[in-house]
mmCIF file of C-alpha atoms and ligand atoms in Angstrom:
data_model
loop_
_atom_site.group_PDB
_atom_site.id
_atom_site.type_symbol
_atom_site.label_atom_id
_atom_site.label_comp_id
_atom_site.label_asym_id
_atom_site.label_seq_id
_atom_site.Cartn_x
_atom_site.Cartn_y
_atom_site.Cartn_z
ATOM 1 C CA UNK A 1 11.528 39.249 56.421
ATOM 2 C CA UNK A 2 9.378 39.764 53.406
ATOM 3 C CA UNK A 3 9.889 36.669 51.267
ATOM 4 C CA UNK A 4 8.116 37.870 48.194
ATOM 5 C CA UNK A 5 10.468 40.682 46.987
ATOM 6 C CA UNK A 6 13.532 38.590 46.293
ATOM 7 C CA UNK A 7 16.300 38.341 43.736
ATOM 8 C CA UNK A 8 17.861 34.888 43.382
ATOM 9 C CA UNK A 9 21.096 34.464 41.420
ATOM 10 C CA UNK A 10 22.127 31.010 40.240
ATOM 11 C CA UNK A 11 24.701 29.269 38.079
ATOM 12 C CA UNK A 12 24.778 25.970 36.128
ATOM 13 C CA UNK A 13 27.765 23.940 37.392
ATOM 14 C CA UNK A 14 28.424 22.167 34.139
ATOM 15 C CA UNK A 15 27.347 24.688 31.635
ATOM 16 C CA UNK A 16 28.780 28.259 31.459
ATOM 17 C CA UNK A 17 25.386 29.976 31.880
ATOM 18 C CA UNK A 18 24.250 32.167 34.673
ATOM 19 C CA UNK A 19 20.706 32.963 35.702
ATOM 20 C CA UNK A 20 18.640 35.180 37.933
ATOM 21 C CA UNK A 21 15.052 35.078 39.181
ATOM 22 C CA UNK A 22 13.286 38.109 40.580
ATOM 23 C CA UNK A 23 9.872 38.416 42.304
ATOM 24 C CA UNK A 24 8.434 41.829 43.120
ATOM 25 C CA UNK A 25 5.342 42.079 45.208
ATOM 26 C CA UNK A 26 5.199 44.725 47.986
ATOM 27 C CA UNK A 27 7.932 46.815 46.288
ATOM 28 C CA UNK A 28 5.866 46.853 43.034
ATOM 29 C CA UNK A 29 2.601 47.798 44.821
ATOM 30 C CA UNK A 30 4.461 50.510 46.740
ATOM 31 C CA UNK A 31 5.588 52.025 43.485
ATOM 32 C CA UNK A 32 2.100 51.698 41.902
ATOM 33 C CA UNK A 33 0.564 53.482 44.874
ATOM 34 C CA UNK A 34 2.441 56.672 43.982
ATOM 35 C CA UNK A 35 0.450 57.224 40.764
ATOM 36 C CA UNK A 36 -2.900 55.960 39.329
ATOM 37 C CA UNK A 37 -1.548 54.253 36.199
ATOM 38 C CA UNK A 38 -3.835 52.526 33.592
ATOM 39 C CA UNK A 39 -3.348 48.717 33.342
ATOM 40 C CA UNK A 40 -1.040 48.731 30.325
ATOM 41 C CA UNK A 41 1.234 51.330 31.822
ATOM 42 C CA UNK A 42 1.276 49.439 35.121
ATOM 43 C CA UNK A 43 2.460 46.328 33.283
ATOM 44 C CA UNK A 44 5.111 48.172 31.318
ATOM 45 C CA UNK A 45 6.432 49.791 34.455
ATOM 46 C CA UNK A 46 6.401 46.280 36.191
ATOM 47 C CA UNK A 47 8.448 44.753 33.376
ATOM 48 C CA UNK A 48 10.929 47.650 33.520
ATOM 49 C CA UNK A 49 11.371 47.285 37.296
ATOM 50 C CA UNK A 50 11.973 43.509 36.856
ATOM 51 C CA UNK A 51 14.541 44.320 34.121
ATOM 52 C CA UNK A 52 16.532 46.779 36.228
ATOM 53 C CA UNK A 53 16.636 44.291 39.163
ATOM 54 C CA UNK A 54 17.938 41.544 36.912
ATOM 55 C CA UNK A 55 20.501 43.733 35.093
ATOM 56 C CA UNK A 56 21.842 45.553 38.240
ATOM 57 C CA UNK A 57 22.707 42.188 39.675
ATOM 58 C CA UNK A 58 24.675 41.181 36.545
ATOM 59 C CA UNK A 59 26.539 44.456 36.255
ATOM 60 C CA UNK A 60 27.793 44.430 39.811
ATOM 61 C CA UNK A 61 28.641 48.103 39.880
ATOM 62 C CA UNK A 62 28.462 49.896 43.265
ATOM 63 C CA UNK A 63 25.972 52.549 42.114
ATOM 64 C CA UNK A 64 22.747 52.376 40.099
ATOM 65 C CA UNK A 65 21.311 51.088 36.899
ATOM 66 C CA UNK A 66 18.626 52.969 35.125
ATOM 67 C CA UNK A 67 16.366 52.005 32.284
ATOM 68 C CA UNK A 68 14.962 55.150 30.740
ATOM 69 C CA UNK A 69 12.640 55.928 27.839
ATOM 70 C CA UNK A 70 12.016 59.506 26.733
ATOM 71 C CA UNK A 71 9.505 59.983 24.019
ATOM 72 C CA UNK A 72 7.606 62.561 21.996
ATOM 73 C CA UNK A 73 4.465 60.529 21.599
ATOM 74 C CA UNK A 74 1.862 59.528 24.271
ATOM 75 C CA UNK A 75 4.573 57.836 26.310
ATOM 76 C CA UNK A 76 6.691 60.657 27.658
ATOM 77 C CA UNK A 77 8.881 59.023 30.290
ATOM 78 C CA UNK A 78 9.499 55.543 31.572
ATOM 79 C CA UNK A 79 12.105 55.340 34.283
ATOM 80 C CA UNK A 80 13.089 52.331 36.401
ATOM 81 C CA UNK A 81 16.095 52.358 38.621
ATOM 82 C CA UNK A 82 17.812 49.827 40.890
ATOM 83 C CA UNK A 83 20.971 50.305 42.905
ATOM 84 C CA UNK A 84 23.595 47.764 44.235
ATOM 85 C CA UNK A 85 21.505 47.348 47.405
ATOM 86 C CA UNK A 86 18.458 46.389 45.368
ATOM 87 C CA UNK A 87 16.659 49.563 46.137
ATOM 88 C CA UNK A 88 14.105 50.088 43.498
ATOM 89 C CA UNK A 89 12.066 53.033 42.183
ATOM 90 C CA UNK A 90 10.236 53.921 39.011
ATOM 91 C CA UNK A 91 7.919 56.312 37.392
ATOM 92 C CA UNK A 92 5.937 56.721 34.074
ATOM 93 C CA UNK A 93 4.640 59.914 32.461
ATOM 94 C CA UNK A 94 2.048 59.369 29.803
ATOM 95 C CA UNK A 95 -0.857 60.967 28.050
ATOM 96 C CA UNK A 96 -4.135 59.314 28.934
ATOM 97 C CA UNK A 97 -5.018 55.708 28.642
ATOM 98 C CA UNK A 98 -3.015 54.060 25.853
ATOM 99 C CA UNK A 99 -4.202 51.128 23.720
ATOM 100 C CA UNK A 100 -1.614 48.441 22.869
ATOM 101 C CA UNK A 101 -1.161 49.802 19.353
ATOM 102 C CA UNK A 102 -0.801 53.470 20.653
ATOM 103 C CA UNK A 103 1.803 52.207 23.149
ATOM 104 C CA UNK A 104 3.760 50.464 20.354
ATOM 105 C CA UNK A 105 3.554 53.661 18.242
ATOM 106 C CA UNK A 106 4.632 55.832 21.200
ATOM 107 C CA UNK A 107 7.671 53.591 21.734
ATOM 108 C CA UNK A 108 8.831 54.230 18.222
ATOM 109 C CA UNK A 109 8.872 58.012 18.988
ATOM 110 C CA UNK A 110 11.526 58.029 21.534
ATOM 111 C CA UNK A 111 14.768 56.589 22.859
ATOM 112 C CA UNK A 112 15.259 53.768 25.355
ATOM 113 C CA UNK A 113 18.557 53.659 27.151
ATOM 114 C CA UNK A 114 20.366 51.787 29.792
ATOM 115 C CA UNK A 115 22.479 53.941 32.091
ATOM 116 C CA UNK A 116 24.947 52.934 34.779
ATOM 117 C CA UNK A 117 26.100 55.401 37.343
ATOM 118 C CA UNK A 118 28.932 54.214 39.627
ATOM 119 C CA UNK A 119 29.307 55.709 43.172
ATOM 120 C CA UNK A 120 33.114 55.755 42.633
ATOM 121 C CA UNK A 121 34.445 59.365 42.695
ATOM 122 C CA UNK A 122 34.897 60.883 39.250
ATOM 123 C CA UNK A 123 33.176 58.000 37.549
ATOM 124 C CA UNK A 124 31.540 58.794 34.197
ATOM 125 C CA UNK A 125 28.086 57.580 33.308
ATOM 126 C CA UNK A 126 27.816 54.619 30.982
ATOM 127 C CA UNK A 127 24.913 54.884 28.552
ATOM 128 C CA UNK A 128 23.787 52.383 25.994
ATOM 129 C CA UNK A 129 20.907 52.780 23.562
ATOM 130 C CA UNK A 130 18.447 49.970 23.379
ATOM 131 C CA UNK A 131 16.570 49.502 20.040
ATOM 132 C CA UNK A 132 12.804 48.715 20.422
ATOM 133 C CA UNK A 133 13.006 45.539 18.317
ATOM 134 C CA UNK A 134 10.494 42.790 18.537
ATOM 135 C CA UNK A 135 7.220 43.118 20.408
ATOM 136 C CA UNK A 136 8.364 43.326 23.978
ATOM 137 C CA UNK A 137 10.762 45.024 26.415
ATOM 138 C CA UNK A 138 12.258 41.525 27.041
ATOM 139 C CA UNK A 139 13.148 41.203 23.290
ATOM 140 C CA UNK A 140 14.525 44.737 23.184
ATOM 141 C CA UNK A 141 16.857 43.928 26.078
ATOM 142 C CA UNK A 142 17.981 40.626 24.549
ATOM 143 C CA UNK A 143 18.756 42.441 21.371
ATOM 144 C CA UNK A 144 20.787 45.040 23.286
ATOM 145 C CA UNK A 145 22.973 42.371 24.945
ATOM 146 C CA UNK A 146 23.505 40.596 21.619
ATOM 147 C CA UNK A 147 24.492 43.712 19.759
ATOM 148 C CA UNK A 148 26.468 45.679 22.358
ATOM 149 C CA UNK A 149 27.977 42.802 24.409
ATOM 150 C CA UNK A 150 27.769 39.853 22.000
ATOM 151 C CA UNK A 151 26.221 38.022 24.928
ATOM 152 C CA UNK A 152 23.343 35.652 24.214
ATOM 153 C CA UNK A 153 20.721 36.507 26.800
ATOM 154 C CA UNK A 154 17.105 35.478 27.270
ATOM 155 C CA UNK A 155 14.483 37.063 29.496
ATOM 156 C CA UNK A 156 11.051 35.874 30.593
ATOM 157 C CA UNK A 157 8.848 38.421 32.293
ATOM 158 C CA UNK A 158 5.379 38.147 33.783
ATOM 159 C CA UNK A 159 3.108 40.670 35.337
ATOM 160 C CA UNK A 160 -0.255 40.559 36.962
ATOM 161 C CA UNK A 161 -2.272 43.096 39.011
ATOM 162 C CA UNK A 162 -0.011 42.920 42.044
ATOM 163 C CA UNK A 163 3.076 41.061 41.121
ATOM 164 C CA UNK A 164 5.985 40.980 38.695
ATOM 165 C CA UNK A 165 8.377 38.147 38.074
ATOM 166 C CA UNK A 166 11.408 37.739 35.801
ATOM 167 C CA UNK A 167 13.869 35.083 34.837
ATOM 168 C CA UNK A 168 17.158 35.725 32.976
ATOM 169 C CA UNK A 169 19.659 33.378 31.420
ATOM 170 C CA UNK A 170 22.957 34.546 29.986
ATOM 171 C CA UNK A 171 26.005 32.872 28.663
ATOM 172 C CA UNK A 172 29.021 33.739 30.745
ATOM 173 C CA UNK A 173 31.170 36.396 29.040
ATOM 174 C CA UNK A 174 34.447 34.434 28.838
ATOM 175 C CA UNK A 175 32.713 31.342 27.440
ATOM 176 C CA UNK A 176 30.777 32.883 24.632
ATOM 177 C CA UNK A 177 33.078 31.859 21.749
ATOM 178 C CA UNK A 178 33.258 28.191 22.703
ATOM 179 C CA UNK A 179 31.256 26.141 20.240
ATOM 180 C CA UNK A 180 30.272 23.605 22.844
ATOM 181 C CA UNK A 181 28.129 26.109 24.568
ATOM 182 C CA UNK A 182 25.578 26.309 21.751
ATOM 183 C CA UNK A 183 23.978 22.881 22.403
ATOM 184 C CA UNK A 184 23.930 23.359 26.176
ATOM 185 C CA UNK A 185 22.398 26.832 25.707
ATOM 186 C CA UNK A 186 19.727 25.532 23.402
ATOM 187 C CA UNK A 187 18.865 22.761 25.814
ATOM 188 C CA UNK A 188 18.435 25.251 28.703
ATOM 189 C CA UNK A 189 16.298 27.495 26.531
ATOM 190 C CA UNK A 190 14.015 24.558 25.609
ATOM 191 C CA UNK A 191 13.652 23.640 29.253
ATOM 192 C CA UNK A 192 12.876 27.179 30.226
ATOM 193 C CA UNK A 193 10.358 27.644 27.383
ATOM 194 C CA UNK A 194 8.055 25.203 29.269
ATOM 195 C CA UNK A 195 7.614 27.867 32.001
ATOM 196 C CA UNK A 196 4.256 29.585 32.106
ATOM 197 C CA UNK A 197 3.673 33.148 33.245
ATOM 198 C CA UNK A 198 1.485 31.793 36.087
ATOM 199 C CA UNK A 199 4.302 29.531 37.340
ATOM 200 C CA UNK A 200 6.842 32.313 37.103
ATOM 201 C CA UNK A 201 4.597 34.552 39.203
ATOM 202 C CA UNK A 202 3.457 32.033 41.740
ATOM 203 C CA UNK A 203 6.375 29.711 42.466
ATOM 204 C CA UNK A 204 9.254 30.584 44.695
ATOM 205 C CA UNK A 205 12.758 30.473 43.095
ATOM 206 C CA UNK A 206 13.825 27.099 44.505
ATOM 207 C CA UNK A 207 10.640 25.372 43.325
ATOM 208 C CA UNK A 208 10.983 26.937 39.948
ATOM 209 C CA UNK A 209 14.598 25.935 39.578
ATOM 210 C CA UNK A 210 13.846 22.364 40.613
ATOM 211 C CA UNK A 211 10.905 22.125 38.237
ATOM 212 C CA UNK A 212 12.802 23.557 35.230
ATOM 213 C CA UNK A 213 16.196 22.132 35.678
ATOM 214 C CA UNK A 214 15.780 18.887 37.538
ATOM 215 C CA UNK A 215 18.465 17.149 35.439
ATOM 216 C CA UNK A 216 20.965 20.034 35.693
ATOM 217 C CA UNK A 217 23.369 20.911 38.488
ATOM 218 C CA UNK A 218 22.399 24.303 39.694
ATOM 219 C CA UNK A 219 24.293 26.318 42.334
ATOM 220 C CA UNK A 220 22.127 28.939 44.023
ATOM 221 C CA UNK A 221 23.442 32.035 45.759
ATOM 222 C CA UNK A 222 22.070 33.842 48.708
ATOM 223 C CA UNK A 223 18.804 35.617 48.045
ATOM 224 C CA UNK A 224 18.705 39.447 48.076
ATOM 225 C CA UNK A 225 15.828 41.438 49.362
ATOM 226 C CA UNK A 226 14.437 44.030 46.922
ATOM 227 C CA UNK A 227 12.787 47.101 48.316
ATOM 228 C CA UNK A 228 11.158 50.269 47.084
ATOM 229 C CA UNK A 229 13.390 53.024 48.315
ATOM 230 C CA UNK A 230 13.719 56.466 46.961
ATOM 231 C CA UNK A 231 17.023 58.297 46.593
ATOM 232 C CA UNK A 232 15.656 61.744 46.762
ATOM 233 C CA UNK A 233 17.431 64.196 49.140
ATOM 234 C CA UNK A 234 17.514 67.874 50.050
ATOM 235 C CA UNK A 235 20.599 68.192 47.740
ATOM 236 C CA UNK A 236 18.627 66.844 44.744
ATOM 237 C CA UNK A 237 15.671 69.107 45.526
ATOM 238 C CA UNK A 238 18.082 72.055 45.659
ATOM 239 C CA UNK A 239 19.309 71.040 42.199
ATOM 240 C CA UNK A 240 15.766 71.024 40.980
ATOM 241 C CA UNK A 241 15.409 74.605 42.140
ATOM 242 C CA UNK A 242 18.594 75.483 40.358
ATOM 243 C CA UNK A 243 17.231 74.019 37.164
ATOM 244 C CA UNK A 244 14.065 76.029 37.628
ATOM 245 C CA UNK A 245 16.129 79.185 37.620
ATOM 246 C CA UNK A 246 16.359 82.141 39.956
ATOM 247 C CA UNK A 247 13.766 84.321 38.211
ATOM 248 C CA UNK A 248 11.157 81.583 38.255
ATOM 249 C CA UNK A 249 11.906 80.594 41.834
ATOM 250 C CA UNK A 250 11.476 84.207 42.972
ATOM 251 C CA UNK A 251 8.203 84.478 41.058
ATOM 252 C CA UNK A 252 6.909 81.367 42.905
ATOM 253 C CA UNK A 253 7.895 82.887 46.232
ATOM 254 C CA UNK A 254 5.922 86.038 45.560
ATOM 255 C CA UNK A 255 2.646 84.667 46.679
ATOM 256 C CA UNK A 256 3.879 81.905 48.978
ATOM 257 C CA UNK A 257 6.074 81.708 52.057
ATOM 258 C CA UNK A 258 7.714 78.580 50.787
ATOM 259 C CA UNK A 259 8.887 76.807 47.695
ATOM 260 C CA UNK A 260 7.938 73.176 47.822
ATOM 261 C CA UNK A 261 9.672 70.538 45.780
ATOM 262 C CA UNK A 262 7.724 67.235 45.668
ATOM 263 C CA UNK A 263 9.588 64.040 44.688
ATOM 264 C CA UNK A 264 7.721 62.477 41.848
ATOM 265 C CA UNK A 265 8.904 58.969 42.849
ATOM 266 C CA UNK A 266 7.802 58.922 46.504
ATOM 267 C CA UNK A 267 5.869 62.133 46.995
ATOM 268 C CA UNK A 268 8.160 63.315 49.772
ATOM 269 C CA UNK A 269 8.044 67.159 50.114
ATOM 270 C CA UNK A 270 11.035 69.381 50.558
ATOM 271 C CA UNK A 271 10.264 72.943 51.384
ATOM 272 C CA UNK A 272 12.530 76.050 51.134
ATOM 273 C CA UNK A 273 11.802 79.488 52.338
ATOM 274 C CA UNK A 274 13.201 82.720 50.793
ATOM 275 C CA UNK A 275 16.529 82.566 52.692
ATOM 276 C CA UNK A 276 17.030 78.999 51.663
ATOM 277 C CA UNK A 277 16.371 79.727 48.008
ATOM 278 C CA UNK A 278 18.768 82.661 48.035
ATOM 279 C CA UNK A 279 21.457 80.491 49.559
ATOM 280 C CA UNK A 280 20.816 77.781 46.872
ATOM 281 C CA UNK A 281 21.441 80.222 44.051
ATOM 282 C CA UNK A 282 24.495 81.669 45.814
ATOM 283 C CA UNK A 283 25.956 78.209 46.268
ATOM 284 C CA UNK A 284 24.882 77.106 42.814
ATOM 285 C CA UNK A 285 26.872 79.841 41.192
ATOM 286 C CA UNK A 286 30.049 78.144 42.432
ATOM 287 C CA UNK A 287 29.226 74.496 41.794
ATOM 288 C CA UNK A 288 26.590 73.350 39.374
ATOM 289 C CA UNK A 289 25.306 69.811 39.348
ATOM 290 C CA UNK A 290 22.031 69.619 37.712
ATOM 291 C CA UNK A 291 21.300 65.911 37.891
ATOM 292 C CA UNK A 292 17.724 65.473 38.979
ATOM 293 C CA UNK A 293 17.194 61.754 38.811
HETATM 294 ZN ZN1 ZN B 301 11.679 60.467 46.636
#
């Protein structure tokens, strides 16, 4: 088993705080291989992937959690998604190679949101807007938890060429109003602040927990393997053709034998001939689901 792409949940026995550590290696590289991203975009995507892994484990919904940015500036789309089986995928659409200040500017020209889709029948999508406050994605997520859930949360993220790592600490929901928590929380934050990006990337979870919290009693849970796996399907490709519209689809088929839908996450190709396309629009007239991602 690959021991690099792991999510480790833990709990402090005597302090009402939970934590998670995530390391992405092969899964991150597999996602990067899909598109040639410039370094800054690679790093942003890496951070977003670590965030969705960490958050999907907290939320514990059978379904998927998506972090999505849609913008009008040079950053058009940032999408990272993780489901309850820790299957991960992500994509960025951008204009050229962005400088740090251009990226910051682009982030102000769009909306960042967290979405939760449950697999339960008739479940409605949860969507929360995240304000780009502070200088980093980690700070934006911390602000989101404070404002929307009143849950003190801290995130540490580190990215290099090939790997991503993240650590999350959060006060347990039912304990948040107890005054006693504050001192313990501050102590844990001080201990965690000693962590360097290098340590976070290089050390395995158990070594890190021992190093950071040697005086604390920490309960660790079973590790979860994180994998790059796409959720694309024939059905979703059919929906993409429906969104394209009948006129456009027929136009495409004029010169070609087949209409090919390529998944932007994994580059898998789904091809449909004229008969297939006609059937899609016939079927689509009765039931219309146009969700593409
Ligand atoms: Zn795919």
